């Protein structure tokens, strides 16, 4: 089993910054990918950014120059630094852990960007 604990999120004005953190525990010893996804009501969940245990990063085009994902393998923690936030970044953000054995999601955290 893999457990994910998400922290961060909240309300910020446009142009501001927020940081999301995801801590994974349990059966995490293997090659894995941890990332952040977001979902607006009525829309499909989409990838924001992810990073593998080998350090390979992927970003959605819409966030590539504003968000930075980082990882501490010793702590199994992934951070998403979100800068220059825009109202269209408003969504529920979910952490996801994927390995050959598990595919686990966090409970989600709300990010609201006011204009």
PDB file of C-alpha atoms in Angstrom:
ATOM      1  CA  UNK A   1       0.000   0.000   0.000  1.00  0.00           C
ATOM      2  CA  UNK A   2       1.032   3.588  -0.613  1.00  0.00           C
ATOM      3  CA  UNK A   3      -0.266   6.524   1.388  1.00  0.00           C
ATOM      4  CA  UNK A   4      -0.065  10.120   0.207  1.00  0.00           C
ATOM      5  CA  UNK A   5      -0.312  13.205   2.410  1.00  0.00           C
ATOM      6  CA  UNK A   6      -0.824  16.501   0.610  1.00  0.00           C
ATOM      7  CA  UNK A   7      -0.196  19.910   2.120  1.00  0.00           C
ATOM      8  CA  UNK A   8      -0.369  23.404   0.755  1.00  0.00           C
ATOM      9  CA  UNK A   9      -2.944  25.029  -1.424  1.00  0.00           C
ATOM     10  CA  UNK A  10      -5.262  27.857  -0.486  1.00  0.00           C
ATOM     11  CA  UNK A  11      -6.303  31.237  -1.787  1.00  0.00           C
ATOM     12  CA  UNK A  12      -3.943  33.658  -3.488  1.00  0.00           C
ATOM     13  CA  UNK A  13      -4.218  36.681  -5.727  1.00  0.00           C
ATOM     14  CA  UNK A  14      -3.214  36.512  -9.364  1.00  0.00           C
ATOM     15  CA  UNK A  15       0.542  36.833  -9.710  1.00  0.00           C
ATOM     16  CA  UNK A  16       1.138  35.248  -6.340  1.00  0.00           C
ATOM     17  CA  UNK A  17       2.774  31.977  -5.362  1.00  0.00           C
ATOM     18  CA  UNK A  18       1.832  28.791  -3.583  1.00  0.00           C
ATOM     19  CA  UNK A  19       3.657  25.588  -2.780  1.00  0.00           C
ATOM     20  CA  UNK A  20       2.154  22.125  -2.708  1.00  0.00           C
ATOM     21  CA  UNK A  21       3.855  19.186  -1.029  1.00  0.00           C
ATOM     22  CA  UNK A  22       3.137  15.479  -1.276  1.00  0.00           C
ATOM     23  CA  UNK A  23       4.696  12.944   1.080  1.00  0.00           C
ATOM     24  CA  UNK A  24       4.518   9.290   0.096  1.00  0.00           C
ATOM     25  CA  UNK A  25       4.850   6.412   2.536  1.00  0.00           C
ATOM     26  CA  UNK A  26       4.446   2.679   2.436  1.00  0.00           C
ATOM     27  CA  UNK A  27       5.574   0.541  -0.480  1.00  0.00           C
ATOM     28  CA  UNK A  28       7.579   3.240  -2.251  1.00  0.00           C
ATOM     29  CA  UNK A  29      10.861   1.389  -2.726  1.00  0.00           C
ATOM     30  CA  UNK A  30      11.032   0.973  -6.476  1.00  0.00           C
ATOM     31  CA  UNK A  31      11.154   3.077  -9.580  1.00  0.00           C
ATOM     32  CA  UNK A  32       8.192   5.407  -9.345  1.00  0.00           C
ATOM     33  CA  UNK A  33       6.727   8.649 -10.577  1.00  0.00           C
ATOM     34  CA  UNK A  34       5.082  11.198  -8.309  1.00  0.00           C
ATOM     35  CA  UNK A  35       3.188  14.067  -9.769  1.00  0.00           C
ATOM     36  CA  UNK A  36       0.470  16.651  -9.432  1.00  0.00           C
ATOM     37  CA  UNK A  37      -2.729  16.657 -11.431  1.00  0.00           C
ATOM     38  CA  UNK A  38      -5.614  19.084 -11.381  1.00  0.00           C
ATOM     39  CA  UNK A  39      -9.286  18.865 -12.097  1.00  0.00           C
ATOM     40  CA  UNK A  40     -11.971  21.459 -12.561  1.00  0.00           C
ATOM     41  CA  UNK A  41     -15.667  20.589 -12.115  1.00  0.00           C
ATOM     42  CA  UNK A  42     -16.969  18.778 -15.166  1.00  0.00           C
ATOM     43  CA  UNK A  43     -13.535  18.355 -16.693  1.00  0.00           C
ATOM     44  CA  UNK A  44     -11.066  15.500 -16.854  1.00  0.00           C
ATOM     45  CA  UNK A  45      -8.138  15.351 -14.499  1.00  0.00           C
ATOM     46  CA  UNK A  46      -4.987  16.594 -16.215  1.00  0.00           C
ATOM     47  CA  UNK A  47      -1.288  16.357 -15.532  1.00  0.00           C
ATOM     48  CA  UNK A  48       0.350  19.486 -14.148  1.00  0.00           C
ATOM     49  CA  UNK A  49       3.848  18.111 -13.548  1.00  0.00           C
ATOM     50  CA  UNK A  50       5.533  14.932 -12.441  1.00  0.00           C
ATOM     51  CA  UNK A  51       8.993  13.689 -11.581  1.00  0.00           C
ATOM     52  CA  UNK A  52      10.394  10.194 -11.554  1.00  0.00           C
ATOM     53  CA  UNK A  53      12.597   8.707  -8.874  1.00  0.00           C
ATOM     54  CA  UNK A  54      15.347   9.021 -11.494  1.00  0.00           C
ATOM     55  CA  UNK A  55      14.794  12.776 -11.744  1.00  0.00           C
ATOM     56  CA  UNK A  56      12.992  13.042 -15.087  1.00  0.00           C
ATOM     57  CA  UNK A  57      10.463  15.883 -15.034  1.00  0.00           C
ATOM     58  CA  UNK A  58       7.402  16.524 -17.169  1.00  0.00           C
ATOM     59  CA  UNK A  59       5.316  19.698 -17.253  1.00  0.00           C
ATOM     60  CA  UNK A  60       2.082  20.726 -18.847  1.00  0.00           C
ATOM     61  CA  UNK A  61       2.720  23.389 -21.458  1.00  0.00           C
ATOM     62  CA  UNK A  62       0.483  25.839 -19.618  1.00  0.00           C
ATOM     63  CA  UNK A  63       2.650  25.783 -16.478  1.00  0.00           C
ATOM     64  CA  UNK A  64       6.131  25.066 -17.787  1.00  0.00           C
ATOM     65  CA  UNK A  65       7.580  28.538 -17.248  1.00  0.00           C
ATOM     66  CA  UNK A  66       5.789  29.172 -13.949  1.00  0.00           C
ATOM     67  CA  UNK A  67       5.780  25.948 -11.938  1.00  0.00           C
ATOM     68  CA  UNK A  68       8.731  23.911 -10.679  1.00  0.00           C
ATOM     69  CA  UNK A  69       8.522  20.364  -9.397  1.00  0.00           C
ATOM     70  CA  UNK A  70      11.211  18.990  -7.133  1.00  0.00           C
ATOM     71  CA  UNK A  71      11.780  15.778  -5.287  1.00  0.00           C
ATOM     72  CA  UNK A  72      13.545  14.515  -2.178  1.00  0.00           C
ATOM     73  CA  UNK A  73      13.974  10.775  -2.654  1.00  0.00           C
ATOM     74  CA  UNK A  74      15.237  10.260   0.891  1.00  0.00           C
ATOM     75  CA  UNK A  75      11.956  11.638   2.241  1.00  0.00           C
ATOM     76  CA  UNK A  76       9.749  10.480  -0.663  1.00  0.00           C
ATOM     77  CA  UNK A  77       8.463  14.015  -0.883  1.00  0.00           C
ATOM     78  CA  UNK A  78       7.580  15.989  -3.975  1.00  0.00           C
ATOM     79  CA  UNK A  79       7.078  19.743  -3.954  1.00  0.00           C
ATOM     80  CA  UNK A  80       5.353  21.858  -6.565  1.00  0.00           C
ATOM     81  CA  UNK A  81       6.326  25.515  -6.457  1.00  0.00           C
ATOM     82  CA  UNK A  82       3.720  27.546  -8.302  1.00  0.00           C
ATOM     83  CA  UNK A  83       4.647  31.104  -9.256  1.00  0.00           C
ATOM     84  CA  UNK A  84       2.844  33.797 -11.203  1.00  0.00           C
ATOM     85  CA  UNK A  85      -0.456  32.063 -10.581  1.00  0.00           C
ATOM     86  CA  UNK A  86      -3.382  32.876 -12.831  1.00  0.00           C
ATOM     87  CA  UNK A  87      -7.144  32.590 -12.241  1.00  0.00           C
ATOM     88  CA  UNK A  88      -7.214  29.702 -14.711  1.00  0.00           C
ATOM     89  CA  UNK A  89      -4.964  27.730 -12.357  1.00  0.00           C
ATOM     90  CA  UNK A  90      -7.901  27.498  -9.960  1.00  0.00           C
ATOM     91  CA  UNK A  91      -8.652  23.795  -9.479  1.00  0.00           C
ATOM     92  CA  UNK A  92      -8.460  20.927  -7.080  1.00  0.00           C
ATOM     93  CA  UNK A  93      -4.907  19.567  -7.202  1.00  0.00           C
ATOM     94  CA  UNK A  94      -4.216  15.881  -6.617  1.00  0.00           C
ATOM     95  CA  UNK A  95      -0.963  14.086  -5.900  1.00  0.00           C
ATOM     96  CA  UNK A  96      -0.435  10.782  -7.680  1.00  0.00           C
ATOM     97  CA  UNK A  97       2.078   7.988  -7.051  1.00  0.00           C
ATOM     98  CA  UNK A  98       2.708   5.450  -9.795  1.00  0.00           C
ATOM     99  CA  UNK A  99       4.949   2.404  -9.805  1.00  0.00           C
ATOM    100  CA  UNK A 100       4.876  -1.029 -11.396  1.00  0.00           C
ATOM    101  CA  UNK A 101       2.766  -2.189  -8.456  1.00  0.00           C
ATOM    102  CA  UNK A 102       0.702   0.780  -7.248  1.00  0.00           C
ATOM    103  CA  UNK A 103      -1.301   3.690  -8.584  1.00  0.00           C
ATOM    104  CA  UNK A 104      -2.400   5.868  -5.666  1.00  0.00           C
ATOM    105  CA  UNK A 105      -4.058   9.276  -5.421  1.00  0.00           C
ATOM    106  CA  UNK A 106      -4.133  11.834  -2.664  1.00  0.00           C
ATOM    107  CA  UNK A 107      -7.345  13.364  -1.361  1.00  0.00           C
ATOM    108  CA  UNK A 108      -6.893  16.630  -3.254  1.00  0.00           C
ATOM    109  CA  UNK A 109      -6.250  20.198  -2.167  1.00  0.00           C
ATOM    110  CA  UNK A 110      -7.993  23.310  -3.416  1.00  0.00           C
ATOM    111  CA  UNK A 111      -6.044  26.072  -5.135  1.00  0.00           C
ATOM    112  CA  UNK A 112      -7.975  29.270  -5.772  1.00  0.00           C
ATOM    113  CA  UNK A 113      -6.482  32.217  -7.615  1.00  0.00           C
ATOM    114  CA  UNK A 114      -8.460  35.453  -7.475  1.00  0.00           C
ATOM    115  CA  UNK A 115      -8.240  38.059 -10.205  1.00  0.00           C
TER     116      UNK A 115
END
